[in-house]
CSV table of C-alpha atoms in Angstrom, one decimal:
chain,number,residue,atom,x,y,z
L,1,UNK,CA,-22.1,-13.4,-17.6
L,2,UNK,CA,-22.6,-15.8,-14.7
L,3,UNK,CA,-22.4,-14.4,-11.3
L,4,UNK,CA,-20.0,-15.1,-8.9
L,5,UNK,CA,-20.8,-15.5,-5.4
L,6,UNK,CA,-17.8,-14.3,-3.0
L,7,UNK,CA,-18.2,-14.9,0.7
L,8,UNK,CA,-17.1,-13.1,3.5
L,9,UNK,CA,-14.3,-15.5,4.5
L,10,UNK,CA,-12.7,-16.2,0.8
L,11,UNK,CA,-13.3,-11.9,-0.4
L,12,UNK,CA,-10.9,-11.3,2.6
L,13,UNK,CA,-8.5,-13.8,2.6
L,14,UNK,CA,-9.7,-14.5,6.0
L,15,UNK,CA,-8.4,-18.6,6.6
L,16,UNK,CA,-10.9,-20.8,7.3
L,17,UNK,CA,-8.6,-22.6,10.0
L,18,UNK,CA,-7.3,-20.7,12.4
L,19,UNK,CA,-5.3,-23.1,14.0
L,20,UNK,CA,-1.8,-23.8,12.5
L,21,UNK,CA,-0.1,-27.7,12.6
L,22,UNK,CA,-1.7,-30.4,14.4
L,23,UNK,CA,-2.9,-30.9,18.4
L,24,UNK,CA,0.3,-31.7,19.9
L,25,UNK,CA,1.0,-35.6,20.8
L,26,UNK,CA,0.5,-37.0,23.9
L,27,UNK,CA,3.2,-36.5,26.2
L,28,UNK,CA,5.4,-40.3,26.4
L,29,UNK,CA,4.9,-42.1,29.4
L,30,UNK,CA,7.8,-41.8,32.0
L,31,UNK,CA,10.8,-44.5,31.8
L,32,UNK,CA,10.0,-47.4,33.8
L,33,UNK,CA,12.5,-48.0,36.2
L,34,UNK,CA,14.1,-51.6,35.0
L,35,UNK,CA,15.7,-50.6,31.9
L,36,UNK,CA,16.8,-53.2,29.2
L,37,UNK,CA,19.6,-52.6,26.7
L,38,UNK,CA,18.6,-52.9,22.8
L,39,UNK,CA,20.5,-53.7,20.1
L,40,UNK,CA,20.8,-51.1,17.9
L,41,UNK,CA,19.9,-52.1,14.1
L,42,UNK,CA,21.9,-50.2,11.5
L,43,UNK,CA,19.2,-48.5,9.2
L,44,UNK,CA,19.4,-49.1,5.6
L,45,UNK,CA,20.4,-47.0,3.5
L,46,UNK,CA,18.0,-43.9,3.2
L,47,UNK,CA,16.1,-44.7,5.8
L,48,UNK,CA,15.6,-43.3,9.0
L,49,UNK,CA,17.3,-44.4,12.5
L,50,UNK,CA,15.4,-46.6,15.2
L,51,UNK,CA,13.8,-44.4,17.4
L,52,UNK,CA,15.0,-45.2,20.9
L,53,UNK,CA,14.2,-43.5,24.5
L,54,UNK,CA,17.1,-41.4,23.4
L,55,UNK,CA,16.0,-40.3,19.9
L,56,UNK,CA,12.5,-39.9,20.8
L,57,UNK,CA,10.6,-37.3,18.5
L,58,UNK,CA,10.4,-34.3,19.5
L,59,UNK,CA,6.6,-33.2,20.8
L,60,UNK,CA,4.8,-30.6,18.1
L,61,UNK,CA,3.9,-27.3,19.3
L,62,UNK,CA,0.4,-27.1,20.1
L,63,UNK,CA,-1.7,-24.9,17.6
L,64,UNK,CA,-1.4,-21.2,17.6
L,65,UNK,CA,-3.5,-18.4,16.2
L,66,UNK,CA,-2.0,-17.0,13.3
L,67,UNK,CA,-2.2,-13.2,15.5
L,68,UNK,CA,0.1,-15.1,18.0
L,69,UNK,CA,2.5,-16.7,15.6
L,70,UNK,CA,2.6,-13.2,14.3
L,71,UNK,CA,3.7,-11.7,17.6
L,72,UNK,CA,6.1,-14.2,17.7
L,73,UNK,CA,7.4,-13.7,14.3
L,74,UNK,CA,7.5,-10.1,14.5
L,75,UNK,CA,9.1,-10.0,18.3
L,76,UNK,CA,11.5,-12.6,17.6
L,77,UNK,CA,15.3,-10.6,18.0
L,78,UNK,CA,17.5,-11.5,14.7
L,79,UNK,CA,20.2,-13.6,15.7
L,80,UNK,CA,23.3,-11.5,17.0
L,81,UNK,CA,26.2,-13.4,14.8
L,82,UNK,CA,23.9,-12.9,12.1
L,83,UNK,CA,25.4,-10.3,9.6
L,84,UNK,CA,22.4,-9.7,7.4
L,85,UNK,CA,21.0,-7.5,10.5
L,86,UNK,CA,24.0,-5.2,10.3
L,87,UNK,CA,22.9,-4.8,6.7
L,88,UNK,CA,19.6,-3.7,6.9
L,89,UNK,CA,20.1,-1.7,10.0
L,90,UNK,CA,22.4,0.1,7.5
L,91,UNK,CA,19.8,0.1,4.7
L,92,UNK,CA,17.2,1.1,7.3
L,93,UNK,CA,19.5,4.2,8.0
L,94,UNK,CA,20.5,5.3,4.6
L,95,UNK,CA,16.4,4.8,3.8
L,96,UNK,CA,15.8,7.1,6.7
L,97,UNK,CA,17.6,9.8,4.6
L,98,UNK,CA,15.9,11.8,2.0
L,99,UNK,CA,17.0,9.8,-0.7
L,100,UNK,CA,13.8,8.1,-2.0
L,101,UNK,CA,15.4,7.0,-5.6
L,102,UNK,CA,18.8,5.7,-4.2
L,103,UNK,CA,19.7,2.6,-6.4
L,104,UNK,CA,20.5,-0.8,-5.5
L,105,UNK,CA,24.7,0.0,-6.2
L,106,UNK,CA,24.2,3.3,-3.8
L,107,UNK,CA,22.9,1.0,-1.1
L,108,UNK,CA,25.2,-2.1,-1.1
L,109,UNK,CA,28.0,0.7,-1.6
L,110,UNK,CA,26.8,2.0,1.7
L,111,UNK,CA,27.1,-2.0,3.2
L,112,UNK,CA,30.2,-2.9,1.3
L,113,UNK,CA,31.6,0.1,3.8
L,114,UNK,CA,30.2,-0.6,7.0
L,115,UNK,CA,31.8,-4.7,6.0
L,116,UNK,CA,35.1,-3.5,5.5
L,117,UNK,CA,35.0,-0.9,8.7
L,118,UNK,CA,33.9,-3.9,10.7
L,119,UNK,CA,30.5,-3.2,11.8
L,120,UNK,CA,29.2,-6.5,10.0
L,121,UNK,CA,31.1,-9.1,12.9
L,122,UNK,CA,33.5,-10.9,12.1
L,123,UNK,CA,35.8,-11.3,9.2
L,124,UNK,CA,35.4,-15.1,9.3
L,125,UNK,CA,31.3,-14.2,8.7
L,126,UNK,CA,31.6,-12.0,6.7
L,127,UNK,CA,33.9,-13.7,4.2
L,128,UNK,CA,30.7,-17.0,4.8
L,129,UNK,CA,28.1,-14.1,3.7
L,130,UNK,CA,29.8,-12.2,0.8
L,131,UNK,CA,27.9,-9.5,-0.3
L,132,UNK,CA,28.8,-10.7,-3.4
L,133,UNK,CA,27.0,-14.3,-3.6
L,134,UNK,CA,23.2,-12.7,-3.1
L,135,UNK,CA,21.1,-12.6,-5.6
L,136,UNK,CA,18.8,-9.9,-7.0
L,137,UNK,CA,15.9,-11.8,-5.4
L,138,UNK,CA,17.9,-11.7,-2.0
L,139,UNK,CA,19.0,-7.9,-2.2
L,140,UNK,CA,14.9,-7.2,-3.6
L,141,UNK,CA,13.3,-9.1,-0.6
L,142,UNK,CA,15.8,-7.0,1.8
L,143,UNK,CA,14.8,-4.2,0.6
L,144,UNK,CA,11.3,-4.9,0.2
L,145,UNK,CA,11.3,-5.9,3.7
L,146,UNK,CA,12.8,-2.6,5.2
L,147,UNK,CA,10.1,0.0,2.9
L,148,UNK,CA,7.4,-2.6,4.8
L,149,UNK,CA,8.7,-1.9,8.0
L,150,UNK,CA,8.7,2.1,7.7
L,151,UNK,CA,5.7,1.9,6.0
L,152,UNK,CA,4.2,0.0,8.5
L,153,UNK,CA,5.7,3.2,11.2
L,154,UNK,CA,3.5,6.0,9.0
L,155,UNK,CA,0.1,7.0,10.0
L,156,UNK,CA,-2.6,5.8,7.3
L,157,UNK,CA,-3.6,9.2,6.6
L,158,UNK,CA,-0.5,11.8,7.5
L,159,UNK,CA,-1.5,15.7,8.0
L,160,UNK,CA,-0.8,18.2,5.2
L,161,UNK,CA,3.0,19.1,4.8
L,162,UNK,CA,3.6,21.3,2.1
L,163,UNK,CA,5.5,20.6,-1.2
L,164,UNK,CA,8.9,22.0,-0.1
L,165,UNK,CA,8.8,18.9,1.9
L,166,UNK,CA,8.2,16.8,-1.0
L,167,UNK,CA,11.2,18.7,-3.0
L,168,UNK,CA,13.6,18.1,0.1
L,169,UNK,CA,13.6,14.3,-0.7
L,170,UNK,CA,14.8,14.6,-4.5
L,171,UNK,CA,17.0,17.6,-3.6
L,172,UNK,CA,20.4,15.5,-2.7
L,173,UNK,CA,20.2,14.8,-6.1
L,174,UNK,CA,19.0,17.4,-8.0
L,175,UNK,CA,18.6,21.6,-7.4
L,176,UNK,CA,18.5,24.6,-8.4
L,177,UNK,CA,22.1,25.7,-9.0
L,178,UNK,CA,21.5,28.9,-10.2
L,179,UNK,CA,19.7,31.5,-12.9
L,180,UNK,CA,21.0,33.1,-15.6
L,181,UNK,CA,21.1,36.6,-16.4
L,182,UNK,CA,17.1,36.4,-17.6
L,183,UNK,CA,15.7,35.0,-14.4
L,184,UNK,CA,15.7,31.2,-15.9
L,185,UNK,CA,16.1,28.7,-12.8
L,186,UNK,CA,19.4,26.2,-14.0
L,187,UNK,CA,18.4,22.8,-12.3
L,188,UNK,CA,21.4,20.0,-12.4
L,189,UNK,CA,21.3,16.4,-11.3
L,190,UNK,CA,19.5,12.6,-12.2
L,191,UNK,CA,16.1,14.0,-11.0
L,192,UNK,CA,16.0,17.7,-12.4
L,193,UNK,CA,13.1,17.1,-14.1
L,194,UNK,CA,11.0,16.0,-11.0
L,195,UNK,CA,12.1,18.9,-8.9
L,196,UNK,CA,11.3,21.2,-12.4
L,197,UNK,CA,7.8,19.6,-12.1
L,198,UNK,CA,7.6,20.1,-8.7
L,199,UNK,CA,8.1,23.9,-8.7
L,200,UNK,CA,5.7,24.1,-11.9
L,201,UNK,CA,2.8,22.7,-9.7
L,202,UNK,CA,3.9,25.7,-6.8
L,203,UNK,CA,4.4,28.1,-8.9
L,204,UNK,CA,1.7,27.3,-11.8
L,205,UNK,CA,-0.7,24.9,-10.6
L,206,UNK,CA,-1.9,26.4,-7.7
L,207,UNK,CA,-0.7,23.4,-5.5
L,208,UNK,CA,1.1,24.1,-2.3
L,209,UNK,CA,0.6,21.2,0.0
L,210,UNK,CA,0.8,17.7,-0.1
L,211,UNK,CA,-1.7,14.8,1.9
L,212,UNK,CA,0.5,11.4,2.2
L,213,UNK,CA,-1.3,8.2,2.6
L,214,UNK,CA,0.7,5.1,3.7
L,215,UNK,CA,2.4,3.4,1.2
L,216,UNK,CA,0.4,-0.2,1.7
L,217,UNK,CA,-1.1,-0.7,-1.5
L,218,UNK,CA,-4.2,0.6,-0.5
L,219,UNK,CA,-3.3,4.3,-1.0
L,220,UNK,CA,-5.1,4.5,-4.3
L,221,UNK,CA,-8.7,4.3,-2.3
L,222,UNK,CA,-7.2,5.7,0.8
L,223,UNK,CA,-6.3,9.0,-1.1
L,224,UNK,CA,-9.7,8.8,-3.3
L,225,UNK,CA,-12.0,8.4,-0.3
L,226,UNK,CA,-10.5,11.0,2.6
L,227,UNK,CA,-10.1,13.1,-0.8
L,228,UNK,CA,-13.8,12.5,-1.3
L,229,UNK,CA,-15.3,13.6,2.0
L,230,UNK,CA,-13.3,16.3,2.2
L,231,UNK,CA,-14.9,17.7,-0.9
L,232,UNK,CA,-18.4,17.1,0.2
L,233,UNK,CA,-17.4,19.6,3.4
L,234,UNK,CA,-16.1,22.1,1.3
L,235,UNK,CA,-19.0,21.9,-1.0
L,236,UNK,CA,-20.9,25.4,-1.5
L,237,UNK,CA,-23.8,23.5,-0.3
L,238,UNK,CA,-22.4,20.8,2.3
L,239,UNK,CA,-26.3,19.8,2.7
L,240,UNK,CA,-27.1,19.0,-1.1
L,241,UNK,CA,-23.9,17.5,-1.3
L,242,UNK,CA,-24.4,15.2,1.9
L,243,UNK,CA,-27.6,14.4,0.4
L,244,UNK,CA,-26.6,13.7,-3.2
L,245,UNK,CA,-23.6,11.3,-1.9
L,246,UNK,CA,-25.5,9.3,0.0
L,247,UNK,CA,-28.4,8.6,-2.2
L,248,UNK,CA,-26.0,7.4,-4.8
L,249,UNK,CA,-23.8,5.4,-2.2
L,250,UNK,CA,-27.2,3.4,-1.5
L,251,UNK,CA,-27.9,2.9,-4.8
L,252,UNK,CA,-24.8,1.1,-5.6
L,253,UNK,CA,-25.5,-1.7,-3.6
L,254,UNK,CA,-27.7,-3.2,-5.9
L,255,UNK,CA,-24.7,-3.4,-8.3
L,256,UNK,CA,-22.7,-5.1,-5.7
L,257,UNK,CA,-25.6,-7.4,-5.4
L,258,UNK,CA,-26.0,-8.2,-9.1
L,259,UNK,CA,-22.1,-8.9,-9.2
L,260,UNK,CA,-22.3,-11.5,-6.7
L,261,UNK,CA,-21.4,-10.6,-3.4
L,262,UNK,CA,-23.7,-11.5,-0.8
L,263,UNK,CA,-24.9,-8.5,1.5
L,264,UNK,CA,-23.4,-9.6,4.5
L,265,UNK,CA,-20.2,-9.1,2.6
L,266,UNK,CA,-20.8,-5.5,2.0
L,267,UNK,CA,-23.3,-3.6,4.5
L,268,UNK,CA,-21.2,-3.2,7.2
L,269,UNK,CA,-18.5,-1.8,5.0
L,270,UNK,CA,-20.8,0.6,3.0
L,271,UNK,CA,-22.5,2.0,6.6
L,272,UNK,CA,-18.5,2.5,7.8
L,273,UNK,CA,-18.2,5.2,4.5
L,274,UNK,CA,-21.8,6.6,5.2
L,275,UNK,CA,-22.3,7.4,8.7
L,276,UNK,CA,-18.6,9.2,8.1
L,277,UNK,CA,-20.2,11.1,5.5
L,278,UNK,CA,-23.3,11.9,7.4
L,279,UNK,CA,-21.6,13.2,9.9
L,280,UNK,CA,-21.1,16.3,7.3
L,281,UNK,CA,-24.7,17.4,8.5
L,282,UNK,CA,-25.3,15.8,11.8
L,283,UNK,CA,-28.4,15.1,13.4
L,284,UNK,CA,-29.6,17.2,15.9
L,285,UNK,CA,-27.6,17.2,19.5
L,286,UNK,CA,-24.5,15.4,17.6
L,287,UNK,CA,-21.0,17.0,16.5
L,288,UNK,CA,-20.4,17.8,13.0
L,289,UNK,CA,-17.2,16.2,10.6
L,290,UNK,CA,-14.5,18.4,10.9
L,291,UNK,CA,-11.0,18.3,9.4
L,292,UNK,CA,-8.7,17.2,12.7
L,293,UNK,CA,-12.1,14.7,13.2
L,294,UNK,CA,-11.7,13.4,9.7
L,295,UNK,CA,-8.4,12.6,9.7
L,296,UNK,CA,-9.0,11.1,12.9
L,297,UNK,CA,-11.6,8.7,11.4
L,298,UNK,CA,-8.8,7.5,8.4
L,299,UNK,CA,-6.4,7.3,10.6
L,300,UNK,CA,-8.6,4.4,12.3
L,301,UNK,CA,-7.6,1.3,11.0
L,302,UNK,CA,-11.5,-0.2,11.1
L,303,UNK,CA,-13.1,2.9,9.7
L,304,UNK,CA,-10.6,3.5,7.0
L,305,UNK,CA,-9.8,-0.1,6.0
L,306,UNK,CA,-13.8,-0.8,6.1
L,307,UNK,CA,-14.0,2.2,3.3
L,308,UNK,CA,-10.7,1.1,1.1
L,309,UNK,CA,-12.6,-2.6,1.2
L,310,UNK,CA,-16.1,-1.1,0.0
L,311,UNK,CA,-14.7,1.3,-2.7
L,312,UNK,CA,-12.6,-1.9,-3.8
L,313,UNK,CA,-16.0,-4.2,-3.8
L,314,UNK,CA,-17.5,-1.8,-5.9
L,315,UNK,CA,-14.5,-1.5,-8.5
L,316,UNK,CA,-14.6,-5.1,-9.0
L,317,UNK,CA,-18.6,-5.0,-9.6
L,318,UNK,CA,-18.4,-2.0,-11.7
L,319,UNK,CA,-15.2,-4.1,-14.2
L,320,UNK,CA,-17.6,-7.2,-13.6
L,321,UNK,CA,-20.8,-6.3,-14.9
L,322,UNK,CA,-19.6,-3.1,-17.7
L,323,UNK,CA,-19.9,-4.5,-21.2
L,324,UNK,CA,-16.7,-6.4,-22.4
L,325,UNK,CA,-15.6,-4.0,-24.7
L,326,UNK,CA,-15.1,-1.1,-22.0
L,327,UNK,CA,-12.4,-2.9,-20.0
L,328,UNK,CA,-10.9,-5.9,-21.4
L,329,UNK,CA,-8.5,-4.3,-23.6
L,330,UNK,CA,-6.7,-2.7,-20.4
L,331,UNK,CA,-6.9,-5.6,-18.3
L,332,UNK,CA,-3.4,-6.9,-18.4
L,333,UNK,CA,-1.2,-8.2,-15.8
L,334,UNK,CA,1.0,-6.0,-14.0
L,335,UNK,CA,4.1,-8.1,-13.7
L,336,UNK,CA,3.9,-10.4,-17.0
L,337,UNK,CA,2.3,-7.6,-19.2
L,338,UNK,CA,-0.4,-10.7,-20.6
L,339,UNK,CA,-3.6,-10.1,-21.1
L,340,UNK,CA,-6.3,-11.7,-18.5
L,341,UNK,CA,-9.6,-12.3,-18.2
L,342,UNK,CA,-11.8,-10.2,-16.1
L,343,UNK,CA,-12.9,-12.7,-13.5
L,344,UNK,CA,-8.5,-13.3,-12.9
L,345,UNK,CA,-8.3,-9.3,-12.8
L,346,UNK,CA,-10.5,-8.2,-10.4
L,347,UNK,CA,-10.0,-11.2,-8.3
L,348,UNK,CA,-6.2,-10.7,-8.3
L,349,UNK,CA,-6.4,-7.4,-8.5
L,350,UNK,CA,-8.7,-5.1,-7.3
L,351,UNK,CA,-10.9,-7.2,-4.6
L,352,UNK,CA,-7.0,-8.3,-2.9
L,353,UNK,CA,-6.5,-5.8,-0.4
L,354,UNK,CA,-2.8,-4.5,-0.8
L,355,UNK,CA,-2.6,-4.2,-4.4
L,356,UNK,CA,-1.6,-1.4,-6.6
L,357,UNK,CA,-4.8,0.6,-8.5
L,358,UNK,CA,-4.4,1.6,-12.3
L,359,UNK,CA,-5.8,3.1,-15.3
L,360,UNK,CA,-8.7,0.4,-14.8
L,361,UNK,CA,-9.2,0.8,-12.0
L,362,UNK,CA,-9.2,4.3,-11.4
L,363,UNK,CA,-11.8,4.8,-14.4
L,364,UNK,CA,-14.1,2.1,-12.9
L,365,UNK,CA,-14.4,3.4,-9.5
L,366,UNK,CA,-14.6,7.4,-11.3
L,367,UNK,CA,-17.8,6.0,-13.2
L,368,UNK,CA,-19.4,4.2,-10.2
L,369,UNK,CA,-18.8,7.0,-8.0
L,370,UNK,CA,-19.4,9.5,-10.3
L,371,UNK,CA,-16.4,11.6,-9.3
L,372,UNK,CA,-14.0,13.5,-11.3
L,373,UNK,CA,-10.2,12.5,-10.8
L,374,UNK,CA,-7.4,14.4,-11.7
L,375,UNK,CA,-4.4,12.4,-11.2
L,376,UNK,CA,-0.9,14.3,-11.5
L,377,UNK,CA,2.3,11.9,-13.0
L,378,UNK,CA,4.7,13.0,-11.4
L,379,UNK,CA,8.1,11.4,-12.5
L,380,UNK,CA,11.3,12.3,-14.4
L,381,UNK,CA,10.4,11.8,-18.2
L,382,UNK,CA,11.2,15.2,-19.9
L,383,UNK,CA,9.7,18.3,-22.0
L,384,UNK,CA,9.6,21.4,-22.6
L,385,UNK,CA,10.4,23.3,-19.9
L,386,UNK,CA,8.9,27.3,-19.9
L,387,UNK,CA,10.8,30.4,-19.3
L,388,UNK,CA,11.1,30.1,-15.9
L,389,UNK,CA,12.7,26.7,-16.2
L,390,UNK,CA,10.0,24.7,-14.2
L,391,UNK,CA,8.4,21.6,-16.2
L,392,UNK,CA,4.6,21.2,-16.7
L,393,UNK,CA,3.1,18.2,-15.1
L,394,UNK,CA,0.9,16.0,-17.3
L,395,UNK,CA,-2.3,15.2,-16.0
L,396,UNK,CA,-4.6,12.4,-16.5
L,397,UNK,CA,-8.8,13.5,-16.4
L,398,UNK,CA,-11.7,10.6,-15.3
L,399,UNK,CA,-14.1,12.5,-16.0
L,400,UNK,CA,-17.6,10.6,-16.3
L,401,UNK,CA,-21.3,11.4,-17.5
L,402,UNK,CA,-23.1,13.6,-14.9
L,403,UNK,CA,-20.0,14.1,-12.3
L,404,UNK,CA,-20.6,17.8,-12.9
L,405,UNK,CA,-24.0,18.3,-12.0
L,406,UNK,CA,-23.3,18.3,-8.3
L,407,UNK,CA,-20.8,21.5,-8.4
L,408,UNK,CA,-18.0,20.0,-6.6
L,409,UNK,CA,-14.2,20.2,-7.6
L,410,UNK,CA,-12.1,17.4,-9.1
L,411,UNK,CA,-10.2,15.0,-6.6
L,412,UNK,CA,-6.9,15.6,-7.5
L,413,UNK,CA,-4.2,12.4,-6.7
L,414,UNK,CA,-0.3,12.8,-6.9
L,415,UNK,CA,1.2,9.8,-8.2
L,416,UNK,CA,4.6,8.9,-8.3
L,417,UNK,CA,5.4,5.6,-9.6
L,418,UNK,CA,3.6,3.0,-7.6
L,419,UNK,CA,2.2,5.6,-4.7
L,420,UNK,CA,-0.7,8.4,-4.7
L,421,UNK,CA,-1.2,10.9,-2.5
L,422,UNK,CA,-3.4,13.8,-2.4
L,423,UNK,CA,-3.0,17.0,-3.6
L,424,UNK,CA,-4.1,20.2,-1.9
L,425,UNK,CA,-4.4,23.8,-2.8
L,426,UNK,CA,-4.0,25.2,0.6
L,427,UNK,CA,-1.7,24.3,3.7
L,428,UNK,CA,-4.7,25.2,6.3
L,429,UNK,CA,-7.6,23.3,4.8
């Protein structure tokens, strides 16, 4: 296999230009004070009108960083005749509400309403912008837009709630309505199954809290990593652990290495996740790692981006440089279902900050870091439910050669479809 060399600049999608359009023109000459009258030639047809001291063209912005033009973007107010921000104001409300499966009819229902009560503007506008006319591209980006924006409000690493909180947001459409005469919990509504699961993991799997990470694509490694260190502290050994995780942190990098990626790209995210993990077992005169400093550190956007981009390096060189057979039948694309080749997946993929992890992934960065996952599916296919009438949760096991030998507990990940959180067993950790 040939290796790939990735820069810095093209692995982060960093633009080589910073400067958007061209230098601005320089600014016309002032009129001279005799003026002479021209006669105006009528343009052909298609073609553009004489430009005149009157129909001058206009002067082009001088070029702005793209973190400017962002601020701009982002602080720019909607236009107030504009009916579309009546509509996601409304969608941003009824999202607020702990409805997280609420389906495209529910929503435009909710917008249909506030059009015919009048909060929209005008009937005249809102007759030009029937809800009607927009298309399932429209209604998808609108939506897409608002879970961006309250994403974008969450912390990157949330503190631990516990999993009544979780149950709250399925409950306005599913509960417990009752038991019969033998104890057995009657559950009713779309989503009984998840709220049956739910209870199984209190009641069953020892679960009682739940760690969210921010819904950015990144959640995957955010969830794995904070997941990680936390189970080097609570290691019966915190020392040998410490020691054991860093040794075969450093000796990773040679893989990254042999994959193609040039040090630079690399080192400084690699030291980000080590001096976190160092700081288990401090050196002499420093502070140790504890929890509230922990989530502190993920909740940084350097420290804890710097570790989602190493652990992603280090999926993509793992995929890269495994024999064919190991990952080539499960590299398909997410949105066409084709198959592609390995260079397109972990391109695409896995070294793109912001996209989803799965099955390959997950296995990959298991085997490098030699880590056992558990990953809970939580979702609303159905079973067999037991006596009690709670549903148990299918779990999917990474578990690879020698992840045993250092004592420590799986990492156990929630996943719901296209999120993961982490699980935890106790609300105090």
């Amino acid at each position: 296999m040939s290796l790939t060399t990735v820069s810095s600049a093209s692995f982060l999608n960093i633009p080589r230009v910073f400067g958007l359009g061209r230098a601005a023109s320089p600014p016309p000459s002032p009129p001279r004070t005799r003026t002479r009258t021209r006669k105006q030639r009528s343009p052909p047809n298609g073609s553009r009108p004489a430009r005149t001291r009157d129909n001058r063209r206009t002067e082009r912005p001088r070029s702005t960083s793209i973190s400017t033009l962002s601020s701009l973007v982002s602080n720019r107010p909607p236009p107030i005749d504009d009916p579309r921000t009546s509509w996601r104001k409304s969608l941003r409300e009824l999202d607020k509400q702990p409805k997280s499966n609420t389906n495209r009819v529910d929503k435009w229902r909710l917008v249909e309403e506030s059009v015919r009560s009048g909060s929209v503007g005008e009937s005249r506008a809102t007759e030009s912008h029937d809800l009607q006319s927009l298309s399932d591209e429209d209604i998808f980006a609108l939506t897409q837009n608002i879970k961006n924006e309250e994403a974008s409000r969450r912390p990157l690493v949330s503190p631990i709630s516990p999993l009544s909180e979780l149950r709250l947001e399925f409950s306005p459409f599913a509960d417990v309505i009752g038991t019969t005469e033998s104890g057995v919990s009657d559950y009713e509504g779309p989503n009984a199954n998840v709220l049956r699961k739910i209870d199984w993991l209190r009641k069953h799997g020892g679960w009682q809290a739940i760690r969210r990470t921010r819904g950015d694509g990144d959640c995957f490694y955010r969830s794995l990593a904070f997941a990680y260190v936390e189970k080097i502290m609570t290691a019966s050994e915190p020392g040998l652990a410490v020691a054991t995780s860093l040794s075969h942190l450093e000796s990773t990098l040679p893989l990254l290495e042999r994959a193609g990626f040039q040090k630079i790209v690399f080192e400084d995210f690699h030291e980000a996740f080590a001096d976190l993990i160092q700081q288990i077992v401090p050196a002499p005169g420093k502070l140790p790692l504890t929890n509230e400093s922990l989530l502190e550190n993920f909740q940084n956007p350097e420290i804890s981006n710097s570790i989602v981009v190493f652990l992603r390096l280090l999926t993509s060189a793992y995929i890269r440089l495994s024999p064919e057979d190991d990952f080539t039948p499960f590299l398909i694309h997410p949105d066409t279902g084709e198959m592609v080749d390995v260079r397109t997946f972990v391109e695409t993929f896995v070294e793109a900050t912001g996209r989803e992890a799965d099955h390959p992934q997950i296995m990959a960065l298991s085997r490098a870091l030699r880590v056992r996952i558990n990953v809970a599916y939580l979702d609303n296919s159905s079973g067999s439910p037991l006596e009690d009438g709670t549903l148990p949760i299918d779990f999917v096991k990474f578990s690879p050669e020698g992840s045993e030998e250092d004592g420590m507990k799986p990492v156990v990940l929630l996943y719901r479809p296209g999120h993961y959180d982490t699980l935890e067993e106790k609300l105090d950790p």
